[in-house]
Amino acid sequence: MMNMESLEKALKWAEENIKAEYIELRYEDLKRTTLTLKDGVFTSFTEKLNRGVAIRVLANGAWGFSSTSDLSKLEEAIKEAYKLAKSASETKKEKIELAEIKPVEDFVKSKMKVKPREVDIEEKVKHLTELEKLLKEDETVKSVNIRYEDGGGQKILLTNEGTRIEWDYNYLWQSVYVTGKKEGKLAMARDSIGAVDYGWELMTEKEPNEKVKDRLLRKLHSQLNGVAPKRGEFPVVAGPIIVGLIAHEALGHLAEADLTMNSPFKDLLGKQIAPEYVTMSERYVEGGFGNDKYDDEGVPVKDIHIIENGILKEIMLNREYAAKFNMEPNGHARAQDYRYPPIIRMRNTVFEPGDWSFEEMIEDIKFGYYLVDFRGGQAQLNSAFQVGIQEGYVIRNGEIAEPIRDTSITGVAIEALKKISAVGKDFAIETGFCGKGQIAFVSSGGPHMRFDGGIIIG
């Protein structure tokens, strides 16, 4: 294990031996446990140690990055990053500058009650086998696949500007896939939970097996008993998970400054893009998977309103793009681990609640759809999205009627925003992973929302 002292020594050596505007050392020492249970058999059962240092150097207006898991070769890795920065600077027309920040010295303590590393492996195994047993009590369930992962340890960030941050870093996550069959019909349902602020209490108190089972079986049966939907554009009431997917996939990525440059959002900043009762934020959320106090550049994580009262207001920034846009950095530089440089990423992307009840939203819909959960989807940089639906229902004469199956939705989020006619007073999130060349823990969600158009079913 490396301590602050040896990192300080390496940083001092770098300051004396290389000519750079900025030097960053990011150390991590994490132990990860992964368990996979498929139909009664543990197909993976691993404990891995992730230990190493990421080095980022800004020299002559260009970045150089290297990483090493051999801590005795830290000076060589620093030289390597510096060499890469110097080479890159020769081809760079526009020099990179970083927005100024106040250096921070802090220790970030974990909020978990019971850290996963304090829980015996036997208890984790028992938890997974119990969940599988509960699911298989349902005769339509033919296959169950559960993946569990947790990690815990230390992260340290040191820079030549005087930032010194140490994290007591922990997370846990569980994903379940269930396949079912009824009268020749096949269906699949998925569910995931994860946390960085809740520990093992997530599994015992907040999301116990019974609750996860009920949710999965509801999704599965809604498909097995579902009817094919009518194709077309109808009034849609979207639940928090669907609303969150639109917030994250179709709109959130456009508000990551490095992607904003080539997206429709570039020309829409400061303009009205939704009704005034629509607000979408990137913020701290109770139980959010993207929660943190600082980002991987040592910038305090700030709550921002991407859309405020219908106006496109703020975007997610790291220090480099904050300088480009002449804005304040807001803590969105994140790296998957020490093998990657930080890039601009979402954390918890949510629509904010309004003042409608669910009953009020559906009462005057003669025919429409209630969409609860998705099964994967994709979005483009023009905000066009296509999403599979794993739980949805017909709305008929103001009532929730039969479930639907084999459904997908498509639309262009920037257009769909204008068709939002009601925003619910409730709020919920879903936790998961986002890929953008690297993996990041994220949450997305919001209240129920009604769209009078803009979403095509089927």
CSV table of C-alpha atoms in Angstrom, one decimal:
chain,number,residue,atom,x,y,z
A,1,MET,CA,0.0,0.0,0.0
A,2,MET,CA,1.2,3.5,-0.8
A,3,ASN,CA,0.9,6.4,1.6
A,4,MET,CA,0.5,10.1,1.1
A,5,GLU,CA,4.2,10.6,1.9
A,6,SER,CA,5.5,8.5,-1.0
A,7,LEU,CA,3.1,10.2,-3.4
A,8,GLU,CA,4.2,13.6,-2.1
A,9,LYS,CA,7.8,12.5,-2.7
A,10,ALA,CA,7.0,11.5,-6.3
A,11,LEU,CA,5.2,14.8,-6.9
A,12,LYS,CA,8.1,16.8,-5.6
A,13,TRP,CA,10.4,14.9,-7.9
A,14,ALA,CA,8.1,15.7,-10.8
A,15,GLU,CA,8.0,19.4,-9.9
A,16,GLU,CA,11.8,19.5,-9.9
A,17,ASN,CA,12.5,17.5,-13.0
A,18,ILE,CA,9.8,18.4,-15.6
A,19,LYS,CA,8.5,21.7,-16.9
A,20,ALA,CA,4.8,21.4,-16.8
A,21,GLU,CA,1.8,23.8,-16.1
A,22,TYR,CA,-0.1,21.1,-14.3
A,23,ILE,CA,0.8,17.7,-12.7
A,24,GLU,CA,-1.8,15.3,-11.3
A,25,LEU,CA,-1.2,12.0,-9.4
A,26,ARG,CA,-4.3,9.8,-8.8
A,27,TYR,CA,-3.7,6.8,-6.7
A,28,GLU,CA,-6.2,4.0,-5.9
A,29,ASP,CA,-6.1,0.8,-3.9
A,30,LEU,CA,-9.4,-1.0,-4.2
A,31,LYS,CA,-10.4,-4.6,-3.5
A,32,ARG,CA,-13.3,-5.7,-5.7
A,33,THR,CA,-15.5,-8.8,-5.2
A,34,THR,CA,-17.6,-10.2,-8.0
A,35,LEU,CA,-20.2,-13.0,-7.7
A,36,THR,CA,-22.3,-14.4,-10.5
A,37,LEU,CA,-25.0,-17.0,-9.8
A,38,LYS,CA,-26.7,-18.6,-12.8
A,39,ASP,CA,-29.5,-21.2,-12.1
A,40,GLY,CA,-28.0,-22.6,-8.9
A,41,VAL,CA,-24.3,-22.4,-10.0
A,42,PHE,CA,-21.8,-19.8,-9.1
A,43,THR,CA,-20.1,-19.1,-12.5
A,44,SER,CA,-17.8,-16.5,-11.1
A,45,PHE,CA,-16.4,-15.9,-7.6
A,46,THR,CA,-13.5,-13.5,-7.7
A,47,GLU,CA,-11.7,-11.0,-5.5
A,48,LYS,CA,-9.4,-8.6,-7.4
A,49,LEU,CA,-7.0,-6.0,-6.2
A,50,ASN,CA,-7.0,-2.8,-8.3
A,51,ARG,CA,-3.9,-0.8,-7.3
A,52,GLY,CA,-2.0,1.8,-9.3
A,53,VAL,CA,-1.4,5.4,-10.1
A,54,ALA,CA,-2.7,7.6,-12.9
A,55,ILE,CA,-0.4,10.5,-14.0
A,56,ARG,CA,-1.7,13.4,-16.0
A,57,VAL,CA,0.6,16.2,-17.1
A,58,LEU,CA,-0.3,19.4,-19.0
A,59,ALA,CA,2.8,20.7,-20.7
A,60,ASN,CA,3.0,23.4,-23.5
A,61,GLY,CA,-0.8,23.3,-23.6
A,62,ALA,CA,-1.2,19.6,-24.3
A,63,TRP,CA,-2.1,16.6,-22.2
A,64,GLY,CA,0.1,13.5,-21.6
A,65,PHE,CA,-1.3,10.6,-19.6
A,66,SER,CA,0.2,7.4,-18.3
A,67,SER,CA,-0.6,4.9,-15.5
A,68,THR,CA,1.3,2.2,-13.7
A,69,SER,CA,0.5,-0.6,-11.3
A,70,ASP,CA,4.2,-0.9,-10.5
A,71,LEU,CA,4.6,1.7,-7.8
A,72,SER,CA,8.4,1.4,-7.9
A,73,LYS,CA,8.3,2.8,-11.4
A,74,LEU,CA,6.4,6.0,-10.6
A,75,GLU,CA,9.2,8.4,-11.8
A,76,GLU,CA,9.4,6.5,-15.1
A,77,ALA,CA,5.6,6.8,-15.6
A,78,ILE,CA,5.8,10.6,-14.8
A,79,LYS,CA,8.5,11.0,-17.5
A,80,GLU,CA,6.4,9.0,-19.9
A,81,ALA,CA,3.3,11.2,-19.4
A,82,TYR,CA,5.5,14.3,-19.8
A,83,LYS,CA,7.1,13.0,-23.0
A,84,LEU,CA,3.6,12.3,-24.5
A,85,ALA,CA,2.4,15.8,-23.6
A,86,LYS,CA,5.5,17.4,-25.3
A,87,SER,CA,4.9,15.3,-28.4
A,88,ALA,CA,1.2,16.2,-28.5
A,89,SER,CA,1.9,19.9,-28.0
A,90,GLU,CA,3.9,20.0,-31.3
A,91,THR,CA,0.8,19.1,-33.3
A,92,LYS,CA,-1.7,21.1,-31.2
A,93,LYS,CA,-2.9,24.4,-32.8
A,94,GLU,CA,-5.1,25.4,-29.8
A,95,LYS,CA,-3.3,25.3,-26.4
A,96,ILE,CA,-5.3,23.7,-23.6
A,97,GLU,CA,-5.9,25.9,-20.6
A,98,LEU,CA,-7.5,25.0,-17.3
A,99,ALA,CA,-10.1,27.0,-15.4
A,100,GLU,CA,-8.7,28.1,-12.0
A,101,ILE,CA,-9.9,26.4,-8.9
A,102,LYS,CA,-9.1,26.7,-5.2
A,103,PRO,CA,-6.8,23.9,-4.1
A,104,VAL,CA,-8.6,21.6,-1.6
A,105,GLU,CA,-7.2,19.5,1.3
A,106,ASP,CA,-9.8,17.0,2.6
A,107,PHE,CA,-10.6,13.5,3.7
A,108,VAL,CA,-13.9,12.2,2.3
A,109,LYS,CA,-15.4,9.7,4.7
A,110,SER,CA,-17.8,7.0,3.5
A,111,LYS,CA,-21.5,7.4,4.6
A,112,MET,CA,-22.1,3.6,4.6
A,113,LYS,CA,-23.4,2.1,7.8
A,114,VAL,CA,-22.1,-1.4,6.9
A,115,LYS,CA,-19.3,-1.5,4.3
A,116,PRO,CA,-19.4,-4.5,2.0
A,117,ARG,CA,-15.9,-5.5,3.0
A,118,GLU,CA,-17.2,-6.0,6.6
A,119,VAL,CA,-19.7,-8.6,5.4
A,120,ASP,CA,-18.6,-12.2,5.2
A,121,ILE,CA,-18.6,-13.8,1.8
A,122,GLU,CA,-21.0,-16.5,3.2
A,123,GLU,CA,-23.6,-13.8,3.8
A,124,LYS,CA,-23.3,-12.5,0.3
A,125,VAL,CA,-23.6,-16.0,-1.1
A,126,LYS,CA,-26.7,-16.6,1.1
A,127,HIS,CA,-28.3,-13.3,-0.1
A,128,LEU,CA,-27.9,-14.3,-3.8
A,129,THR,CA,-29.1,-17.9,-3.3
A,130,GLU,CA,-32.2,-16.7,-1.3
A,131,LEU,CA,-33.1,-14.2,-4.1
A,132,GLU,CA,-32.9,-16.9,-6.7
A,133,LYS,CA,-35.0,-19.3,-4.6
A,134,LEU,CA,-37.7,-16.6,-4.2
A,135,LEU,CA,-37.8,-15.9,-7.9
A,136,LYS,CA,-38.0,-19.6,-8.8
A,137,GLU,CA,-41.0,-20.2,-6.6
A,138,ASP,CA,-42.9,-18.6,-9.5
A,139,GLU,CA,-43.6,-21.4,-12.0
A,140,THR,CA,-43.3,-19.2,-15.0
A,141,VAL,CA,-39.6,-18.4,-14.2
A,142,LYS,CA,-37.2,-20.7,-16.2
A,143,SER,CA,-33.8,-19.0,-15.7
A,144,VAL,CA,-32.3,-16.6,-13.2
A,145,ASN,CA,-28.9,-14.8,-13.6
A,146,ILE,CA,-27.7,-12.6,-10.7
A,147,ARG,CA,-24.5,-10.6,-10.7
A,148,TYR,CA,-23.2,-8.9,-7.6
A,149,GLU,CA,-20.2,-6.6,-7.2
A,150,ASP,CA,-18.7,-4.5,-4.5
A,151,GLY,CA,-15.5,-2.6,-4.0
A,152,GLY,CA,-13.8,-0.7,-1.2
A,153,GLY,CA,-10.5,1.0,-0.4
A,154,GLN,CA,-8.6,4.2,-0.7
A,155,LYS,CA,-8.3,6.9,-3.4
A,156,ILE,CA,-5.9,9.8,-3.2
A,157,LEU,CA,-5.5,12.8,-5.5
A,158,LEU,CA,-2.5,15.1,-5.4
A,159,THR,CA,-1.7,18.0,-7.7
A,160,ASN,CA,1.1,20.5,-8.1
A,161,GLU,CA,-1.5,23.3,-7.3
A,162,GLY,CA,-1.8,22.0,-3.7
A,163,THR,CA,-4.9,19.8,-3.9
A,164,ARG,CA,-4.7,16.9,-1.5
A,165,ILE,CA,-7.8,14.7,-1.3
A,166,GLU,CA,-8.2,11.2,0.2
A,167,TRP,CA,-11.4,9.2,-0.2
A,168,ASP,CA,-12.6,6.2,1.9
A,169,TYR,CA,-14.2,4.8,-1.2
A,170,ASN,CA,-16.9,2.1,-1.4
A,171,TYR,CA,-19.7,0.9,-3.6
A,172,LEU,CA,-22.0,-2.1,-4.2
A,173,TRP,CA,-24.2,-3.2,-7.0
A,174,GLN,CA,-26.6,-6.0,-8.0
A,175,SER,CA,-28.1,-6.9,-11.3
A,176,VAL,CA,-30.7,-9.6,-12.0
A,177,TYR,CA,-32.0,-11.1,-15.3
A,178,VAL,CA,-35.0,-13.4,-15.2
A,179,THR,CA,-36.4,-15.4,-18.2
A,180,GLY,CA,-39.9,-16.7,-18.1
A,181,LYS,CA,-42.2,-18.8,-20.2
A,182,LYS,CA,-46.0,-19.1,-20.3
A,183,GLU,CA,-48.2,-20.8,-22.9
A,184,GLY,CA,-45.4,-20.7,-25.4
A,185,LYS,CA,-44.6,-17.1,-24.8
A,186,LEU,CA,-41.0,-16.1,-23.7
A,187,ALA,CA,-40.2,-13.0,-21.8
A,188,MET,CA,-37.2,-11.5,-20.0
A,189,ALA,CA,-37.0,-8.9,-17.2
A,190,ARG,CA,-34.1,-7.1,-15.6
A,191,ASP,CA,-33.5,-5.1,-12.4
A,192,SER,CA,-30.5,-3.3,-10.9
A,193,ILE,CA,-29.7,-1.6,-7.6
A,194,GLY,CA,-26.5,0.0,-6.5
A,195,ALA,CA,-25.1,2.6,-4.0
A,196,VAL,CA,-22.1,4.5,-2.9
A,197,ASP,CA,-23.6,6.0,0.2
A,198,TYR,CA,-25.6,2.9,1.5
A,199,GLY,CA,-23.6,-0.2,2.4
A,200,TRP,CA,-24.9,-3.7,3.0
A,201,GLU,CA,-28.0,-2.0,4.5
A,202,LEU,CA,-29.1,-1.5,0.8
A,203,MET,CA,-29.6,-5.3,0.6
A,204,THR,CA,-31.2,-5.8,4.0
A,205,GLU,CA,-33.2,-2.6,4.6
A,206,LYS,CA,-33.7,-0.5,1.5
A,207,GLU,CA,-33.9,-3.1,-1.3
A,208,PRO,CA,-34.5,-6.5,0.4
A,209,ASN,CA,-34.9,-9.6,-1.7
A,210,GLU,CA,-38.6,-9.7,-1.3
A,211,LYS,CA,-39.0,-6.2,-2.8
A,212,VAL,CA,-36.6,-7.0,-5.7
A,213,LYS,CA,-38.5,-10.3,-6.4
A,214,ASP,CA,-41.9,-8.5,-6.5
A,215,ARG,CA,-40.6,-5.9,-8.9
A,216,LEU,CA,-39.0,-8.5,-11.3
A,217,LEU,CA,-42.1,-10.7,-11.3
A,218,ARG,CA,-44.4,-7.8,-12.0
A,219,LYS,CA,-42.2,-6.8,-15.0
A,220,LEU,CA,-42.1,-10.4,-16.2
A,221,HIS,CA,-45.8,-11.1,-15.9
A,222,SER,CA,-46.8,-7.8,-17.5
A,223,GLN,CA,-45.0,-9.1,-20.7
A,224,LEU,CA,-46.2,-12.7,-20.4
A,225,ASN,CA,-49.8,-11.6,-20.1
A,226,GLY,CA,-49.4,-8.5,-22.4
A,227,VAL,CA,-51.0,-7.6,-25.7
A,228,ALA,CA,-49.3,-6.1,-28.7
A,229,PRO,CA,-49.7,-2.4,-28.6
A,230,LYS,CA,-51.2,-0.2,-31.4
A,231,ARG,CA,-48.5,1.5,-33.4
A,232,GLY,CA,-48.5,5.3,-33.5
A,233,GLU,CA,-48.4,8.5,-31.5
A,234,PHE,CA,-50.7,8.6,-28.5
A,235,PRO,CA,-50.7,10.4,-25.1
A,236,VAL,CA,-48.0,8.7,-23.0
A,237,VAL,CA,-47.5,8.9,-19.2
A,238,ALA,CA,-43.9,7.9,-18.5
A,239,GLY,CA,-42.8,6.6,-15.1
A,240,PRO,CA,-39.6,7.8,-13.3
A,241,ILE,CA,-37.4,5.2,-14.9
A,242,ILE,CA,-38.4,6.1,-18.5
A,243,VAL,CA,-38.3,9.8,-17.6
A,244,GLY,CA,-34.7,9.2,-16.3
A,245,LEU,CA,-33.7,7.3,-19.4
A,246,ILE,CA,-34.8,10.3,-21.5
A,247,ALA,CA,-33.0,12.7,-19.1
A,248,HIS,CA,-29.7,10.6,-19.3
A,249,GLU,CA,-29.5,9.1,-22.8
A,250,ALA,CA,-31.3,11.5,-25.0
A,251,LEU,CA,-30.6,14.9,-23.2
A,252,GLY,CA,-27.8,14.4,-20.6
A,253,HIS,CA,-25.1,13.4,-23.1
A,254,LEU,CA,-25.8,16.6,-25.1
A,255,ALA,CA,-25.1,18.6,-22.0
A,256,GLU,CA,-21.6,17.0,-21.4
A,257,ALA,CA,-19.5,19.9,-22.6
A,258,ASP,CA,-17.2,17.8,-24.8
A,259,LEU,CA,-20.3,16.5,-26.7
A,260,THR,CA,-22.3,19.8,-26.5
A,261,MET,CA,-19.8,21.2,-29.1
A,262,ASN,CA,-21.3,18.9,-31.8
A,263,SER,CA,-24.9,18.7,-30.6
A,264,PRO,CA,-28.1,20.8,-31.0
A,265,PHE,CA,-27.6,22.1,-27.5
A,266,LYS,CA,-24.6,24.3,-28.7
A,267,ASP,CA,-27.0,26.8,-30.3
A,268,LEU,CA,-29.8,26.4,-27.7
A,269,LEU,CA,-28.0,27.6,-24.5
A,270,GLY,CA,-30.1,30.4,-22.9
A,271,LYS,CA,-33.1,29.5,-25.0
A,272,GLN,CA,-36.5,28.1,-24.1
A,273,ILE,CA,-36.6,24.4,-25.1
A,274,ALA,CA,-39.4,23.1,-22.9
A,275,PRO,CA,-42.5,24.4,-21.0
A,276,GLU,CA,-41.7,26.6,-18.0
A,277,TYR,CA,-42.8,23.9,-15.6
A,278,VAL,CA,-40.0,21.6,-16.8
A,279,THR,CA,-36.6,21.6,-14.9
A,280,MET,CA,-33.9,19.0,-15.4
A,281,SER,CA,-30.9,18.8,-13.1
A,282,GLU,CA,-27.6,17.1,-12.5
A,283,ARG,CA,-27.3,16.9,-8.8
A,284,TYR,CA,-26.8,15.1,-5.5
A,285,VAL,CA,-29.7,12.7,-5.0
A,286,GLU,CA,-30.4,10.7,-1.8
A,287,GLY,CA,-29.1,7.2,-2.7
A,288,GLY,CA,-27.7,8.4,-6.0
A,289,PHE,CA,-25.1,6.1,-7.6
A,290,GLY,CA,-23.2,9.2,-8.9
A,291,ASN,CA,-22.9,11.0,-5.6
A,292,ASP,CA,-19.4,12.3,-4.6
A,293,LYS,CA,-18.0,15.4,-2.9
A,294,TYR,CA,-15.2,16.1,-5.4
A,295,ASP,CA,-14.5,15.0,-8.9
A,296,ASP,CA,-11.3,13.3,-10.2
A,297,GLU,CA,-9.7,16.8,-10.7
A,298,GLY,CA,-10.4,17.8,-7.1
A,299,VAL,CA,-13.3,20.2,-8.1
A,300,PRO,CA,-16.2,20.3,-5.6
A,301,VAL,CA,-19.2,18.6,-7.2
A,302,LYS,CA,-21.9,21.2,-7.8
A,303,ASP,CA,-25.7,20.8,-8.4
A,304,ILE,CA,-26.6,22.3,-11.8
A,305,HIS,CA,-29.9,22.9,-13.7
A,306,ILE,CA,-29.4,21.8,-17.3
A,307,ILE,CA,-32.9,23.0,-18.0
A,308,GLU,CA,-34.4,25.5,-15.6
A,309,ASN,CA,-38.1,26.5,-16.0
A,310,GLY,CA,-37.9,25.3,-19.6
A,311,ILE,CA,-34.7,27.3,-20.5
A,312,LEU,CA,-31.4,25.4,-21.4
A,313,LYS,CA,-29.2,26.9,-18.7
A,314,GLU,CA,-26.1,24.9,-17.7
A,315,ILE,CA,-23.8,22.1,-19.0
A,316,MET,CA,-21.5,19.6,-17.3
A,317,LEU,CA,-17.8,20.8,-17.3
A,318,ASN,CA,-14.3,19.7,-16.4
A,319,ARG,CA,-11.6,22.3,-16.0
A,320,GLU,CA,-10.5,22.3,-19.6
A,321,TYR,CA,-14.0,22.9,-21.0
A,322,ALA,CA,-14.9,25.4,-18.3
A,323,ALA,CA,-12.0,27.5,-19.6
A,324,LYS,CA,-13.2,27.0,-23.2
A,325,PHE,CA,-16.8,28.1,-22.4
A,326,ASN,CA,-15.6,30.7,-19.9
A,327,MET,CA,-17.7,29.1,-17.1
A,328,GLU,CA,-17.1,27.8,-13.6
A,329,PRO,CA,-16.0,24.1,-13.4
A,330,ASN,CA,-18.8,22.1,-11.7
A,331,GLY,CA,-17.2,18.7,-10.8
A,332,HIS,CA,-18.0,16.4,-13.7
A,333,ALA,CA,-14.5,15.0,-14.5
A,334,ARG,CA,-14.6,11.3,-13.8
A,335,ALA,CA,-12.3,8.4,-14.5
A,336,GLN,CA,-13.3,4.7,-14.5
A,337,ASP,CA,-10.1,3.9,-12.5
A,338,TYR,CA,-6.4,4.7,-12.5
A,339,ARG,CA,-5.9,3.3,-16.0
A,340,TYR,CA,-8.0,6.1,-17.5
A,341,PRO,CA,-7.7,9.9,-17.6
A,342,PRO,CA,-10.8,11.8,-16.3
A,343,ILE,CA,-13.4,12.8,-18.9
A,344,ILE,CA,-16.7,14.7,-18.6
A,345,ARG,CA,-19.4,12.4,-17.2
A,346,MET,CA,-22.9,12.6,-15.8
A,347,ARG,CA,-23.6,11.7,-12.1
A,348,ASN,CA,-27.4,11.8,-11.3
A,349,THR,CA,-29.5,13.2,-14.1
A,350,VAL,CA,-33.1,13.9,-13.1
A,351,PHE,CA,-36.2,15.8,-14.0
A,352,GLU,CA,-37.5,17.8,-11.0
A,353,PRO,CA,-41.0,17.1,-9.6
A,354,GLY,CA,-44.0,19.3,-10.4
A,355,ASP,CA,-47.5,19.4,-8.8
A,356,TRP,CA,-49.7,16.8,-10.6
A,357,SER,CA,-51.0,13.6,-9.1
A,358,PHE,CA,-50.8,10.4,-11.2
A,359,GLU,CA,-54.6,10.2,-11.2
A,360,GLU,CA,-54.9,13.8,-12.6
A,361,MET,CA,-52.5,12.9,-15.3
A,362,ILE,CA,-54.4,9.9,-16.7
A,363,GLU,CA,-58.0,10.9,-16.0
A,364,ASP,CA,-58.8,12.6,-19.3
A,365,ILE,CA,-56.8,10.1,-21.5
A,366,LYS,CA,-59.3,8.2,-23.6
A,367,PHE,CA,-56.6,6.0,-25.1
A,368,GLY,CA,-52.9,6.1,-24.4
A,369,TYR,CA,-50.0,4.3,-22.7
A,370,TYR,CA,-48.4,4.1,-19.3
A,371,LEU,CA,-44.7,3.2,-19.7
A,372,VAL,CA,-42.9,2.0,-16.5
A,373,ASP,CA,-39.5,0.5,-17.3
A,374,PHE,CA,-37.1,-0.1,-20.2
A,375,ARG,CA,-35.0,-3.0,-21.4
A,376,GLY,CA,-32.1,-1.2,-23.1
A,377,GLY,CA,-31.9,1.5,-25.7
A,378,GLN,CA,-29.8,4.0,-27.6
A,379,ALA,CA,-29.7,7.7,-28.4
A,380,GLN,CA,-27.9,9.8,-31.0
A,381,LEU,CA,-26.3,13.2,-30.6
A,382,ASN,CA,-29.3,14.8,-32.3
A,383,SER,CA,-31.4,13.5,-29.2
A,384,ALA,CA,-33.2,10.8,-31.3
A,385,PHE,CA,-33.8,7.8,-29.1
A,386,GLN,CA,-35.1,4.2,-29.5
A,387,VAL,CA,-35.9,2.2,-26.4
A,388,GLY,CA,-37.3,-1.3,-25.6
A,389,ILE,CA,-40.1,-1.3,-23.0
A,390,GLN,CA,-40.1,-4.1,-20.4
A,391,GLU,CA,-43.2,-2.9,-18.5
A,392,GLY,CA,-46.0,-0.9,-19.9
A,393,TYR,CA,-49.8,-0.7,-19.8
A,394,VAL,CA,-52.7,0.6,-21.9
A,395,ILE,CA,-54.6,3.7,-20.5
A,396,ARG,CA,-58.2,3.5,-21.4
A,397,ASN,CA,-60.9,6.0,-20.3
A,398,GLY,CA,-58.7,7.4,-17.5
A,399,GLU,CA,-57.9,3.9,-16.1
A,400,ILE,CA,-54.8,1.7,-16.2
A,401,ALA,CA,-55.9,-1.4,-18.3
A,402,GLU,CA,-54.1,-4.4,-19.8
A,403,PRO,CA,-50.3,-4.8,-19.9
A,404,ILE,CA,-48.4,-4.5,-23.3
A,405,ARG,CA,-45.6,-6.7,-24.7
A,406,ASP,CA,-42.9,-6.5,-27.4
A,407,THR,CA,-42.9,-2.8,-27.3
A,408,SER,CA,-40.4,-0.1,-28.2
A,409,ILE,CA,-40.6,3.7,-28.3
A,410,THR,CA,-38.9,6.2,-30.6
A,411,GLY,CA,-38.7,9.9,-30.7
A,412,VAL,CA,-36.5,13.0,-30.7
A,413,ALA,CA,-36.1,14.2,-27.1
A,414,ILE,CA,-35.7,17.9,-28.0
A,415,GLU,CA,-39.1,17.7,-29.8
A,416,ALA,CA,-40.7,15.5,-27.1
A,417,LEU,CA,-39.8,18.0,-24.4
A,418,LYS,CA,-42.2,20.6,-26.0
A,419,LYS,CA,-45.0,18.1,-25.7
A,420,ILE,CA,-44.7,17.6,-21.9
A,421,SER,CA,-48.2,18.6,-20.6
A,422,ALA,CA,-47.9,17.5,-16.9
A,423,VAL,CA,-45.2,16.9,-14.3
A,424,GLY,CA,-45.9,14.7,-11.3
A,425,LYS,CA,-45.2,15.5,-7.7
A,426,ASP,CA,-43.5,12.1,-7.0
A,427,PHE,CA,-39.8,11.3,-7.5
A,428,ALA,CA,-37.8,8.1,-7.9
A,429,ILE,CA,-34.4,7.0,-9.5
A,430,GLU,CA,-32.8,4.0,-11.0
A,431,THR,CA,-29.1,3.2,-10.6
A,432,GLY,CA,-26.8,1.7,-13.3
A,433,PHE,CA,-23.7,2.1,-15.5
A,434,CYS,CA,-23.0,4.5,-18.3
A,435,GLY,CA,-20.4,3.8,-21.0
A,436,LYS,CA,-18.6,6.5,-22.9
A,437,GLY,CA,-15.3,4.7,-23.6
A,438,GLN,CA,-15.2,4.2,-19.8
A,439,ILE,CA,-17.7,2.9,-17.3
A,440,ALA,CA,-19.2,5.3,-14.7
A,441,PHE,CA,-21.8,4.8,-12.0
A,442,VAL,CA,-24.9,6.9,-12.7
A,443,SER,CA,-28.5,7.4,-11.6
A,444,SER,CA,-31.4,8.8,-13.5
A,445,GLY,CA,-35.0,9.5,-12.7
A,446,GLY,CA,-37.6,12.0,-11.9
A,447,PRO,CA,-41.4,12.2,-11.4
A,448,HIS,CA,-44.1,10.7,-13.6
A,449,MET,CA,-44.5,12.9,-16.7
A,450,ARG,CA,-47.2,13.2,-19.4
A,451,PHE,CA,-46.3,13.6,-23.1
A,452,ASP,CA,-49.1,14.6,-25.4
A,453,GLY,CA,-47.1,13.5,-28.5
A,454,GLY,CA,-43.4,13.3,-29.3
A,455,ILE,CA,-43.1,9.6,-28.4
A,456,ILE,CA,-44.0,7.0,-31.1
A,457,ILE,CA,-45.1,3.5,-29.8
A,458,GLY,CA,-43.9,0.5,-31.8
